[in-house]
Coordinates of C-alpha atoms in Angstrom, one line a residue:
M1 CA 214.9 -50.4 10.2
K2 CA 217.6 -52.6 11.6
E3 CA 217.0 -54.8 14.7
L4 CA 218.0 -53.3 18.1
S5 CA 220.7 -56.0 18.6
E6 CA 222.3 -55.0 15.3
V7 CA 222.1 -51.3 16.0
L8 CA 223.7 -51.6 19.4
K9 CA 226.8 -53.3 18.0
D10 CA 227.8 -50.1 16.1
W11 CA 226.0 -47.4 18.1
E12 CA 226.0 -46.6 21.8
A13 CA 222.6 -45.6 23.2
V14 CA 222.9 -43.0 26.0
I15 CA 219.7 -43.1 28.1
G16 CA 218.5 -41.1 31.0
L17 CA 215.1 -41.2 32.7
E18 CA 212.9 -38.7 34.4
I19 CA 210.4 -40.6 36.6
H20 CA 207.4 -38.6 38.0
T21 CA 205.6 -40.1 41.0
E22 CA 202.6 -38.5 42.7
L23 CA 202.5 -38.8 46.5
T24 CA 199.0 -40.2 46.4
T25 CA 199.0 -41.6 49.9
L26 CA 199.0 -38.0 51.3
D27 CA 195.6 -36.5 52.2
T28 CA 196.1 -33.0 50.9
K29 CA 197.9 -31.2 48.1
M30 CA 201.4 -29.7 48.1
F31 CA 200.7 -26.1 48.8
C32 CA 197.0 -26.0 50.0
G33 CA 194.6 -28.0 52.0
C34 CA 192.6 -29.4 49.1
K35 CA 191.9 -33.2 49.2
I36 CA 193.8 -35.5 46.9
G37 CA 191.2 -37.4 45.0
H38 CA 191.5 -37.9 41.2
D39 CA 188.5 -40.2 41.0
D40 CA 186.1 -37.5 42.4
E41 CA 183.9 -35.4 40.2
P42 CA 186.0 -33.0 38.0
N43 CA 187.0 -29.7 39.6
T44 CA 185.6 -30.4 43.0
N45 CA 188.9 -30.5 44.9
V46 CA 190.1 -27.0 44.1
C47 CA 190.7 -23.6 45.8
P48 CA 192.3 -20.2 44.9
V49 CA 195.8 -21.7 45.3
C50 CA 195.1 -24.6 42.9
L51 CA 193.5 -22.2 40.4
G52 CA 196.2 -19.6 40.7
L53 CA 193.9 -16.8 41.7
P54 CA 195.4 -13.4 42.5
G55 CA 196.6 -13.1 46.1
A56 CA 196.5 -16.8 46.9
L57 CA 199.5 -17.8 48.9
P58 CA 201.0 -21.4 49.1
V59 CA 201.8 -23.2 52.3
P60 CA 204.1 -26.2 52.0
N61 CA 202.9 -29.7 53.0
E62 CA 205.4 -30.9 55.6
R63 CA 204.4 -34.5 55.3
A64 CA 205.3 -34.3 51.6
I65 CA 208.8 -33.2 52.5
E66 CA 209.1 -36.2 54.8
Y67 CA 208.2 -38.4 51.9
I68 CA 210.8 -37.1 49.5
V69 CA 213.5 -37.4 52.2
K70 CA 212.5 -41.0 52.7
A71 CA 212.7 -41.5 48.9
G72 CA 216.1 -40.0 48.9
L73 CA 217.4 -42.2 51.7
A74 CA 216.0 -45.3 50.2
T75 CA 217.8 -44.6 46.9
N76 CA 221.1 -43.9 48.6
C77 CA 221.0 -40.1 47.9
E78 CA 222.6 -37.4 49.9
I79 CA 219.9 -35.3 51.6
Q80 CA 220.5 -31.6 51.0
K81 CA 219.7 -29.6 54.2
H82 CA 219.3 -26.3 52.3
S83 CA 217.1 -26.0 49.2
M84 CA 214.6 -23.7 47.7
F85 CA 211.4 -23.7 45.6
Y86 CA 211.5 -22.0 42.2
R87 CA 208.9 -20.9 39.6
K88 CA 209.1 -22.7 36.3
H89 CA 207.1 -20.8 33.7
Y90 CA 205.2 -22.2 30.8
F91 CA 201.9 -21.3 29.2
Y92 CA 199.5 -24.3 28.9
P93 CA 195.9 -24.8 30.2
D94 CA 196.9 -27.5 32.7
M95 CA 198.6 -24.9 35.0
A96 CA 196.2 -22.0 35.5
K97 CA 198.8 -19.8 37.1
N98 CA 201.2 -20.3 34.1
F99 CA 204.0 -21.5 36.3
Q100 CA 204.8 -24.7 38.1
T101 CA 206.3 -24.6 41.6
T102 CA 209.4 -26.8 41.6
Q103 CA 212.9 -27.0 43.0
G104 CA 215.9 -25.2 41.7
P105 CA 219.4 -26.6 41.1
V106 CA 219.7 -28.0 44.6
A107 CA 217.0 -30.6 45.2
F108 CA 216.1 -32.2 48.6
A109 CA 217.9 -35.4 47.5
M110 CA 220.9 -35.7 45.2
H111 CA 223.6 -38.0 44.0
G112 CA 222.2 -41.4 44.7
R113 CA 222.5 -44.9 43.1
L114 CA 220.6 -48.1 42.5
D115 CA 222.2 -51.4 41.3
L116 CA 220.3 -53.4 38.7
E117 CA 220.6 -57.2 38.2
V118 CA 220.0 -57.9 34.5
T119 CA 219.4 -61.5 33.7
G120 CA 218.0 -63.8 30.9
R121 CA 217.1 -62.4 27.5
G122 CA 217.2 -58.9 28.8
A123 CA 220.9 -59.2 29.5
A124 CA 221.6 -60.0 25.9
E125 CA 220.5 -56.5 24.8
R126 CA 223.8 -55.1 26.0
P127 CA 226.5 -56.3 23.6
E128 CA 229.9 -57.6 24.7
C129 CA 231.6 -54.5 23.4
A130 CA 229.7 -52.5 26.1
F131 CA 231.7 -54.1 28.9
G132 CA 235.3 -53.5 30.0
D133 CA 237.6 -50.5 30.7
A134 CA 236.1 -48.3 28.0
E135 CA 232.8 -48.3 29.8
A136 CA 234.1 -46.0 32.6
E137 CA 235.2 -43.5 30.0
S138 CA 231.8 -43.8 28.3
L139 CA 230.0 -43.1 31.6
A140 CA 232.2 -40.1 32.5
S141 CA 232.0 -38.5 29.1
A142 CA 228.2 -38.9 28.9
S143 CA 227.7 -37.3 32.3
A144 CA 230.2 -34.5 31.7
N145 CA 228.8 -33.6 28.3
A146 CA 225.1 -34.0 29.0
V147 CA 223.1 -30.9 28.3
G148 CA 219.9 -30.6 30.2
L149 CA 217.9 -28.5 32.6
S150 CA 219.9 -29.5 35.7
T151 CA 223.3 -28.4 34.3
A152 CA 221.8 -25.2 32.9
M153 CA 220.3 -24.4 36.4
S154 CA 223.6 -25.1 38.1
R155 CA 225.3 -22.7 35.7
D156 CA 222.7 -19.9 35.7
L157 CA 221.0 -20.2 39.1
P158 CA 223.7 -20.3 41.8
E159 CA 221.4 -21.3 44.7
G160 CA 224.2 -20.8 47.2
M161 CA 224.1 -17.1 46.5
A162 CA 220.4 -16.7 47.3
S163 CA 219.4 -15.0 50.4
G164 CA 216.1 -14.1 52.2
A165 CA 213.7 -15.9 54.4
G166 CA 215.0 -19.3 55.5
S167 CA 213.2 -22.4 56.8
S168 CA 214.3 -25.1 59.2
V169 CA 212.6 -28.4 60.1
K170 CA 213.3 -29.5 63.6
P171 CA 211.7 -31.3 66.6
D172 CA 209.5 -29.2 68.9
H173 CA 209.5 -29.5 72.6
A174 CA 207.1 -32.5 72.5
G175 CA 209.4 -34.4 70.2
A176 CA 207.2 -34.1 67.1
V177 CA 208.7 -32.7 63.9
S178 CA 207.5 -29.3 62.8
T179 CA 208.5 -26.7 60.2
M180 CA 209.7 -23.4 61.6
I181 CA 209.8 -20.3 59.3
Q182 CA 212.5 -17.8 60.2
N183 CA 213.3 -14.5 58.5
D184 CA 217.0 -14.8 58.5
P185 CA 219.6 -14.6 55.7
V186 CA 220.8 -17.9 54.3
P187 CA 223.6 -19.1 56.6
E188 CA 227.1 -19.2 55.1
E189 CA 227.4 -22.9 55.7
A190 CA 224.1 -23.5 53.9
A191 CA 225.5 -21.6 50.9
E192 CA 228.7 -23.7 51.0
G193 CA 226.5 -26.9 51.1
A194 CA 224.6 -25.8 48.1
T195 CA 227.8 -25.1 46.2
S196 CA 229.1 -28.6 47.1
A197 CA 225.9 -30.2 45.8
L198 CA 226.1 -28.3 42.5
A199 CA 229.7 -29.3 42.1
G200 CA 228.6 -32.9 41.7
M201 CA 226.8 -32.0 38.5
S202 CA 229.9 -32.0 36.3
G203 CA 233.4 -33.4 36.3
Y204 CA 233.6 -37.1 37.1
D205 CA 236.6 -39.1 38.1
T206 CA 236.7 -42.0 35.6
A207 CA 238.9 -44.1 37.9
N208 CA 236.2 -44.3 40.6
L209 CA 233.1 -45.0 38.4
A210 CA 231.6 -48.5 39.0
V211 CA 231.0 -50.3 35.7
P212 CA 228.9 -53.4 34.8
V213 CA 230.6 -56.8 34.8
R214 CA 229.2 -59.8 32.8
H215 CA 228.9 -63.0 34.8
E216 CA 229.4 -66.5 33.4
D217 CA 225.7 -67.1 32.9
G218 CA 225.4 -63.9 30.8
S219 CA 223.8 -61.8 33.5
Y220 CA 225.3 -58.7 34.9
T221 CA 224.9 -56.0 37.6
V222 CA 225.0 -52.4 36.5
P223 CA 225.1 -49.4 38.9
I224 CA 222.8 -46.5 37.8
R225 CA 223.5 -43.1 39.4
I226 CA 220.7 -40.8 40.4
L227 CA 221.4 -37.1 39.8
R228 CA 218.5 -35.7 41.9
I229 CA 215.0 -36.2 43.3
H230 CA 213.2 -32.9 43.5
M231 CA 209.7 -31.9 44.7
E232 CA 207.2 -30.1 42.5
E233 CA 203.4 -29.9 42.0
D234 CA 201.5 -31.8 39.4
A235 CA 199.6 -30.2 36.6
A236 CA 195.9 -30.5 35.9
K237 CA 194.5 -33.4 33.8
M238 CA 193.8 -32.7 30.2
V239 CA 191.0 -34.9 28.6
H240 CA 191.0 -34.7 24.8
V241 CA 187.7 -35.7 23.4
G242 CA 187.6 -37.3 19.9
G243 CA 191.4 -37.5 19.3
E244 CA 193.1 -40.7 18.5
E245 CA 194.4 -42.6 21.5
G246 CA 193.2 -39.7 23.7
R247 CA 195.8 -37.3 22.2
I248 CA 195.2 -33.6 21.4
G249 CA 195.8 -34.1 17.7
G250 CA 192.4 -34.4 15.9
A251 CA 190.4 -33.9 19.2
A252 CA 187.1 -32.1 18.9
E253 CA 187.5 -30.5 22.3
S254 CA 189.8 -30.5 25.3
L255 CA 188.5 -30.6 28.9
I256 CA 190.5 -29.7 32.1
D257 CA 190.1 -31.3 35.5
Y258 CA 192.0 -29.3 38.1
N259 CA 191.5 -32.0 40.8
R260 CA 195.1 -33.2 40.1
C261 CA 196.6 -29.7 39.9
G262 CA 198.8 -29.2 43.0
T263 CA 199.2 -32.8 43.9
P264 CA 202.7 -33.4 45.5
L265 CA 204.9 -34.9 42.8
I266 CA 208.5 -36.1 43.1
E267 CA 210.7 -36.3 40.0
L268 CA 213.7 -38.6 40.0
V269 CA 216.4 -37.8 37.3
T270 CA 219.0 -40.4 36.5
E271 CA 222.4 -39.8 35.2
P272 CA 222.8 -40.9 31.5
D273 CA 224.1 -44.3 32.7
L274 CA 221.5 -46.6 31.1
R275 CA 222.5 -48.2 27.8
T276 CA 219.6 -50.5 26.8
P277 CA 215.8 -50.4 26.9
E278 CA 215.8 -53.4 29.3
E279 CA 218.0 -51.5 31.8
A280 CA 215.5 -48.6 31.7
R281 CA 212.6 -50.9 32.3
L282 CA 214.3 -52.7 35.2
F283 CA 215.2 -49.4 36.8
M284 CA 211.7 -48.1 36.8
E285 CA 210.4 -51.5 38.1
K286 CA 212.9 -51.4 40.9
L287 CA 212.0 -47.8 41.8
R288 CA 208.3 -48.6 41.8
R289 CA 208.9 -51.5 44.3
I290 CA 210.9 -49.2 46.6
F291 CA 208.2 -46.4 46.6
L292 CA 205.4 -49.0 47.2
T293 CA 207.4 -50.3 50.2
L294 CA 207.8 -46.8 51.5
G295 CA 204.1 -46.3 51.2
I296 CA 204.4 -42.9 49.6
S297 CA 202.4 -43.6 46.4
D298 CA 200.1 -46.2 44.9
C299 CA 202.5 -46.0 41.9
S300 CA 199.6 -46.7 39.5
M301 CA 200.9 -46.4 36.0
E302 CA 197.4 -46.9 34.5
K303 CA 196.0 -43.9 36.5
G304 CA 199.1 -41.8 35.8
S305 CA 200.4 -41.5 39.4
M306 CA 203.7 -42.9 38.1
R307 CA 205.0 -42.1 34.7
C308 CA 208.3 -41.7 32.9
D309 CA 210.0 -39.6 30.3
G310 CA 212.9 -41.2 28.5
N311 CA 215.8 -39.2 27.0
V312 CA 217.9 -41.0 24.4
S313 CA 220.8 -40.1 22.0
L314 CA 223.1 -42.2 19.9
R315 CA 226.9 -41.9 19.3
R316 CA 229.3 -44.2 17.6
R317 CA 231.0 -46.8 19.8
G318 CA 234.2 -45.3 21.2
S319 CA 233.1 -41.7 20.7
S320 CA 233.1 -39.2 23.6
K321 CA 230.8 -36.7 21.9
L322 CA 227.1 -37.0 22.7
G323 CA 224.5 -37.1 20.0
T324 CA 221.4 -34.9 20.0
K325 CA 218.8 -36.3 22.3
T326 CA 215.1 -36.8 22.0
E327 CA 212.6 -37.2 24.8
L328 CA 209.8 -39.7 24.9
K329 CA 207.1 -38.1 27.0
N330 CA 204.7 -39.7 29.5
L331 CA 205.4 -43.4 29.1
N332 CA 202.8 -45.1 31.3
S333 CA 203.8 -48.7 31.3
F334 CA 207.0 -50.8 31.5
K335 CA 206.3 -52.2 28.1
A336 CA 205.8 -48.7 26.6
L337 CA 209.1 -47.6 28.2
H338 CA 211.0 -50.5 26.7
D339 CA 209.4 -50.6 23.3
G340 CA 209.4 -46.8 22.9
L341 CA 213.1 -46.6 23.6
A342 CA 213.9 -49.6 21.4
Y343 CA 212.1 -48.0 18.5
E344 CA 213.6 -44.6 19.0
I345 CA 217.2 -46.1 19.1
C346 CA 216.6 -47.9 15.8
R347 CA 214.9 -44.8 14.3
Q348 CA 217.8 -42.5 15.2
A349 CA 220.4 -45.0 13.9
E350 CA 218.5 -45.2 10.5
V351 CA 218.4 -41.4 10.2
L352 CA 222.1 -41.0 11.1
E353 CA 223.3 -43.8 8.8
E354 CA 221.4 -42.2 5.9
G355 CA 223.1 -38.8 6.5
G356 CA 220.2 -37.2 8.2
E357 CA 220.0 -35.0 11.4
I358 CA 218.4 -35.7 14.8
Y359 CA 216.6 -32.7 16.3
Q360 CA 216.2 -32.0 20.0
E361 CA 212.4 -32.6 20.3
T362 CA 209.8 -34.2 22.5
R363 CA 208.2 -37.3 20.9
H364 CA 205.1 -39.4 21.7
W365 CA 205.1 -43.2 21.6
E366 CA 202.1 -44.5 19.7
S367 CA 201.7 -48.0 21.1
S368 CA 199.1 -49.1 18.5
R369 CA 201.3 -48.2 15.6
K370 CA 204.6 -49.1 17.3
R371 CA 206.2 -45.8 16.5
T372 CA 207.3 -42.4 17.9
V373 CA 205.9 -39.1 16.5
V374 CA 206.9 -35.5 17.1
M375 CA 205.0 -33.5 19.8
R376 CA 207.0 -30.3 20.0
T377 CA 210.5 -28.8 20.0
K378 CA 212.2 -29.4 23.3
E379 CA 212.2 -26.5 25.8
T380 CA 215.4 -25.2 27.4
A381 CA 216.1 -23.6 30.8
D382 CA 215.8 -20.2 29.3
D383 CA 212.3 -20.9 28.0
Y384 CA 211.2 -21.7 31.6
R385 CA 212.5 -18.3 33.1
L386 CA 213.3 -20.0 36.4
F387 CA 213.7 -17.9 39.5
P388 CA 213.2 -18.4 43.3
D389 CA 209.5 -18.3 44.4
P390 CA 209.1 -15.1 46.4
D391 CA 206.1 -16.6 48.3
L392 CA 208.0 -19.6 49.6
A393 CA 210.9 -19.4 52.1
P394 CA 214.0 -21.6 51.7
F395 CA 214.2 -24.8 53.6
D396 CA 216.8 -25.9 56.1
L397 CA 216.3 -29.5 57.2
S398 CA 217.7 -30.4 60.6
D399 CA 219.6 -33.6 61.4
A400 CA 216.7 -34.5 63.7
F401 CA 214.2 -34.2 60.9
I402 CA 216.3 -36.4 58.6
E403 CA 216.9 -39.0 61.3
H404 CA 213.1 -39.0 62.0
C405 CA 212.5 -39.9 58.3
R406 CA 215.2 -42.5 58.3
A407 CA 213.7 -44.2 61.4
E408 CA 210.3 -44.6 59.5
I409 CA 211.8 -46.5 56.5
P410 CA 210.8 -50.2 56.5
E411 CA 212.8 -53.1 55.3
L412 CA 213.5 -52.3 51.6
P413 CA 212.8 -54.8 48.7
D414 CA 216.4 -55.8 48.1
A415 CA 217.0 -56.6 51.8
K416 CA 213.7 -58.4 51.9
R417 CA 214.5 -60.4 48.8
D418 CA 217.9 -61.5 50.2
R419 CA 216.2 -62.6 53.5
Y420 CA 213.6 -64.6 51.7
E421 CA 216.2 -66.4 49.7
R422 CA 218.4 -67.0 52.8
D423 CA 215.7 -67.9 55.4
F424 CA 213.1 -69.6 53.3
G425 CA 215.3 -71.1 50.6
I426 CA 213.2 -69.9 47.7
K427 CA 214.4 -68.9 44.2
R428 CA 215.9 -65.4 43.9
A429 CA 213.6 -64.4 41.1
D430 CA 210.5 -65.4 43.1
A431 CA 211.8 -63.7 46.2
E432 CA 212.3 -60.4 44.3
Q433 CA 208.9 -60.5 42.8
I434 CA 207.2 -61.2 46.1
A435 CA 209.3 -58.7 48.1
G436 CA 208.4 -55.9 45.7
D437 CA 204.8 -55.6 46.9
P438 CA 204.2 -55.0 50.7
E439 CA 200.8 -56.7 50.8
T440 CA 202.0 -59.7 48.9
A441 CA 205.1 -59.9 51.0
A442 CA 203.2 -59.9 54.2
F443 CA 200.9 -62.6 52.9
F444 CA 203.9 -64.7 51.8
E445 CA 205.6 -64.4 55.2
A446 CA 202.5 -65.5 57.0
A447 CA 202.1 -68.6 54.7
A448 CA 205.7 -69.5 54.5
G449 CA 206.0 -69.2 58.3
A450 CA 203.6 -72.1 58.6
V451 CA 205.6 -74.6 56.4
A452 CA 209.1 -75.9 56.4
A453 CA 211.9 -73.9 54.6
G454 CA 213.0 -75.3 51.3
K455 CA 210.6 -77.4 49.1
E456 CA 207.4 -76.4 51.0
A457 CA 208.3 -72.7 51.2
Q458 CA 209.2 -72.7 47.5
T459 CA 205.8 -74.2 46.8
V460 CA 204.2 -71.4 48.7
A461 CA 206.2 -69.0 46.5
N462 CA 205.1 -70.8 43.4
L463 CA 201.4 -70.4 44.4
I464 CA 201.8 -66.7 45.2
V465 CA 203.8 -65.9 42.0
N466 CA 201.6 -67.9 39.6
E467 CA 198.2 -69.0 40.9
L468 CA 197.4 -65.9 43.0
P469 CA 197.8 -63.2 40.4
A470 CA 195.9 -65.2 37.8
H471 CA 193.0 -65.7 40.2
L472 CA 192.9 -62.0 41.2
R473 CA 192.9 -60.9 37.6
A474 CA 190.1 -63.3 36.7
A475 CA 188.1 -62.3 39.8
G476 CA 188.8 -58.6 39.3
C477 CA 189.6 -58.0 43.0
T478 CA 192.6 -57.2 45.2
L479 CA 194.3 -59.6 47.6
A480 CA 192.5 -58.0 50.6
E481 CA 189.2 -58.4 48.8
S482 CA 189.8 -62.0 47.8
G483 CA 189.1 -63.5 51.2
L484 CA 192.1 -65.9 50.8
E485 CA 194.0 -66.7 54.0
P486 CA 197.8 -67.5 54.3
A487 CA 196.9 -70.7 56.2
Q488 CA 195.0 -72.0 53.1
V489 CA 197.9 -71.4 50.9
A490 CA 200.2 -73.1 53.4
S491 CA 197.9 -76.1 53.6
L492 CA 197.8 -76.4 49.8
A493 CA 201.6 -76.0 49.6
K494 CA 202.0 -79.0 51.9
L495 CA 199.7 -81.2 49.8
L496 CA 201.7 -80.3 46.6
A497 CA 205.1 -80.6 48.2
S498 CA 204.3 -84.1 49.5
D499 CA 202.9 -85.2 46.1
A500 CA 199.5 -85.8 47.7
I501 CA 198.0 -84.0 44.6
S502 CA 199.4 -83.1 41.2
S503 CA 200.2 -79.6 40.0
N504 CA 197.1 -79.7 37.8
Q505 CA 195.0 -80.7 40.8
G506 CA 196.6 -77.9 42.7
H507 CA 195.2 -75.4 40.3
E508 CA 191.7 -76.9 40.7
V509 CA 192.0 -76.9 44.5
F510 CA 193.3 -73.3 44.6
E511 CA 190.2 -72.1 42.7
A512 CA 187.9 -74.2 44.9
M513 CA 189.3 -72.8 48.1
A514 CA 189.2 -69.2 46.8
Q515 CA 185.6 -69.6 45.9
S516 CA 184.4 -71.6 49.0
G517 CA 186.8 -70.5 51.7
D518 CA 187.3 -74.2 52.6
D519 CA 190.6 -75.7 53.7
P520 CA 192.4 -77.5 50.9
E521 CA 192.6 -80.8 52.9
K522 CA 188.8 -80.8 53.0
I523 CA 188.4 -80.1 49.3
V524 CA 190.9 -82.9 48.3
D525 CA 189.2 -85.5 50.5
E526 CA 185.7 -84.6 49.5
R527 CA 186.6 -84.8 45.8
G528 CA 188.8 -88.0 46.2
M529 CA 191.8 -86.2 44.7
R530 CA 194.6 -87.7 46.8
Q531 CA 197.2 -89.4 44.6
V532 CA 198.2 -93.0 45.0
S533 CA 201.9 -93.2 45.7
D534 CA 202.2 -96.8 46.6
T535 CA 204.7 -98.2 44.1
G536 CA 203.2 -101.7 44.5
A537 CA 199.7 -100.6 43.5
L538 CA 201.0 -98.4 40.6
Q539 CA 203.2 -101.2 39.2
A540 CA 200.1 -103.1 38.3
Y541 CA 198.9 -100.2 36.1
V542 CA 202.3 -99.9 34.5
D543 CA 202.3 -103.6 33.6
E544 CA 198.8 -103.4 32.2
V545 CA 199.6 -100.4 30.0
L546 CA 202.9 -101.9 28.7
A547 CA 201.0 -105.1 27.8
N548 CA 198.3 -103.1 25.9
C549 CA 200.8 -100.8 24.2
P550 CA 203.7 -102.9 22.8
D551 CA 204.3 -100.7 19.8
Q552 CA 204.8 -97.6 21.9
A553 CA 207.0 -99.5 24.3
Q554 CA 209.2 -100.6 21.4
Q555 CA 209.4 -97.0 20.1
Y556 CA 210.7 -95.9 23.5
R557 CA 213.3 -98.6 23.5
D558 CA 214.3 -97.5 20.0
G559 CA 215.1 -94.0 21.3
N560 CA 211.8 -92.1 21.0
Q561 CA 211.7 -90.4 24.4
K562 CA 208.5 -88.4 23.6
V563 CA 206.4 -91.5 23.6
L564 CA 206.9 -91.8 27.4
G565 CA 204.4 -89.0 27.9
F566 CA 201.8 -91.0 26.1
L567 CA 202.4 -94.0 28.3
V568 CA 202.2 -91.9 31.5
G569 CA 198.9 -90.6 30.2
Q570 CA 197.6 -94.2 29.7
C571 CA 198.7 -95.1 33.2
M572 CA 196.8 -92.1 34.6
R573 CA 193.8 -93.1 32.7
A574 CA 194.0 -96.6 33.9
S575 CA 194.2 -95.4 37.5
K576 CA 191.3 -93.0 37.0
G577 CA 193.6 -90.0 37.6
Q578 CA 194.6 -91.1 41.1
G579 CA 198.1 -92.4 40.4
N580 CA 201.2 -90.2 41.0
P581 CA 202.4 -89.2 37.5
K582 CA 206.0 -88.7 38.8
L583 CA 206.1 -92.3 40.1
F584 CA 204.5 -93.6 36.9
N585 CA 207.3 -91.9 35.0
E586 CA 209.9 -93.5 37.1
L587 CA 208.3 -97.0 37.0
L588 CA 207.9 -96.9 33.2
R589 CA 211.5 -95.9 32.7
Q590 CA 212.6 -98.8 34.9
A591 CA 210.4 -101.3 33.2
L592 CA 211.5 -100.2 29.7
S593 CA 215.3 -100.0 30.5

């Protein structure tokens, strides 16, 4: 197959994501009081509702509704005050009642947007021909011509026409937020709101679409629109015993753990605005940082509480007709998302260029073999036989409820990143990485608050971005379990920023303080690690080394710059490791000039 860079010059990849996130920080499931605990013994957190037993009636989890509203507000979505739950039918052992309770055409949150900053080698994936005026036409035609479950629902399931029991969420007399069920027809204004929400699913004004712009350094910012974030329940966990890579193919037997069944799950669906695997990876990374900050999920991709389906199709550059899409199912790492999409783009290009046909199907990414394989033919809305759930009343969210959710949203990662860059003077890339994890961000702020902005704060950031993750991985513990204190990191940062110790010594001191709990100053003094920075004392070592290494000195004068490293090493050896290598470098250059 051709390389991705070569394929994307002739073909445009149209990519959309469906990102599923379990609300794991809740105590109970979506429609019953069972505990959320995937690590418990199999099938211990179940009840008649989870197992779909006859006569079992669901009761919505109000806190879960708060979480999805927060997710919508944090991703710049419009919160839909009126929405309903539907039954999505399919026959598979992971859903005992043979239907999944999900939302219909109008979700709790719709029509949002996140902006991605694409830099470095990742920015090079998008070719130059994918910028400019034609990009707005590309975005509009991709959205208007996309065929998927959402557009089918908006056509066949006019939610605004539904009627029956309604639901409103509003403050009670004590000021708390509660859900009140009322047996009234859907108000006319609610039906109009639903129609307005559905109208956004097709027909885009190309003149108003924001498009990516390439900057001088090769980076670019690309806006990615969000179609919807809807609420549903997760399925049970299937464990395939004996199959390759834990898949059903070749398995000797399949086991079902219903502990996960009924866990509140939100699904975010993007518009088909993504054009490269790198953009898809960055979008999911950014969303994960937002959800972690909101505290609605642990977002563990290893445990499956956050996973992604990637939809991709190809069309010739300049074409407005969409190709047939395939779906990569249950991608559970950022690397799998990127590599799976990259492979599928190249595979489709090869098939099309050889005169073959792409089929609408669901495919699985085999990471060990670096390929995608067919799982099943893709279902359509008709296959799911969607209709409003008769056991669940429609929802009407009050303004007070929405504002209550808004008030609980903390400072989001982008705002935090910009503040760190502005107030502490650290690099933007480091600020973004630190701001994305609430625990790490709190640790950084405590440490950086004890040092000066600029060099010392950047040194704190370096330690947290580089040394801290490496230590936690090696120790097999979390930051909270490590025993490290922000004051220790601040003290070490001051030693490094003042050149009292070298960066190599800094690594040694970090490990020592992590193991002993001692202050870095004490460790450095006990081990005699402070660097000598007296130029007078260091000059004597420089003169000694140059006298003993005349050949290397001449090589440097003849233009061999690399030999300077050897001479610095000899100076460090002569000073028994106590000389400042930066000063040795400067003194050697002066002496040899």
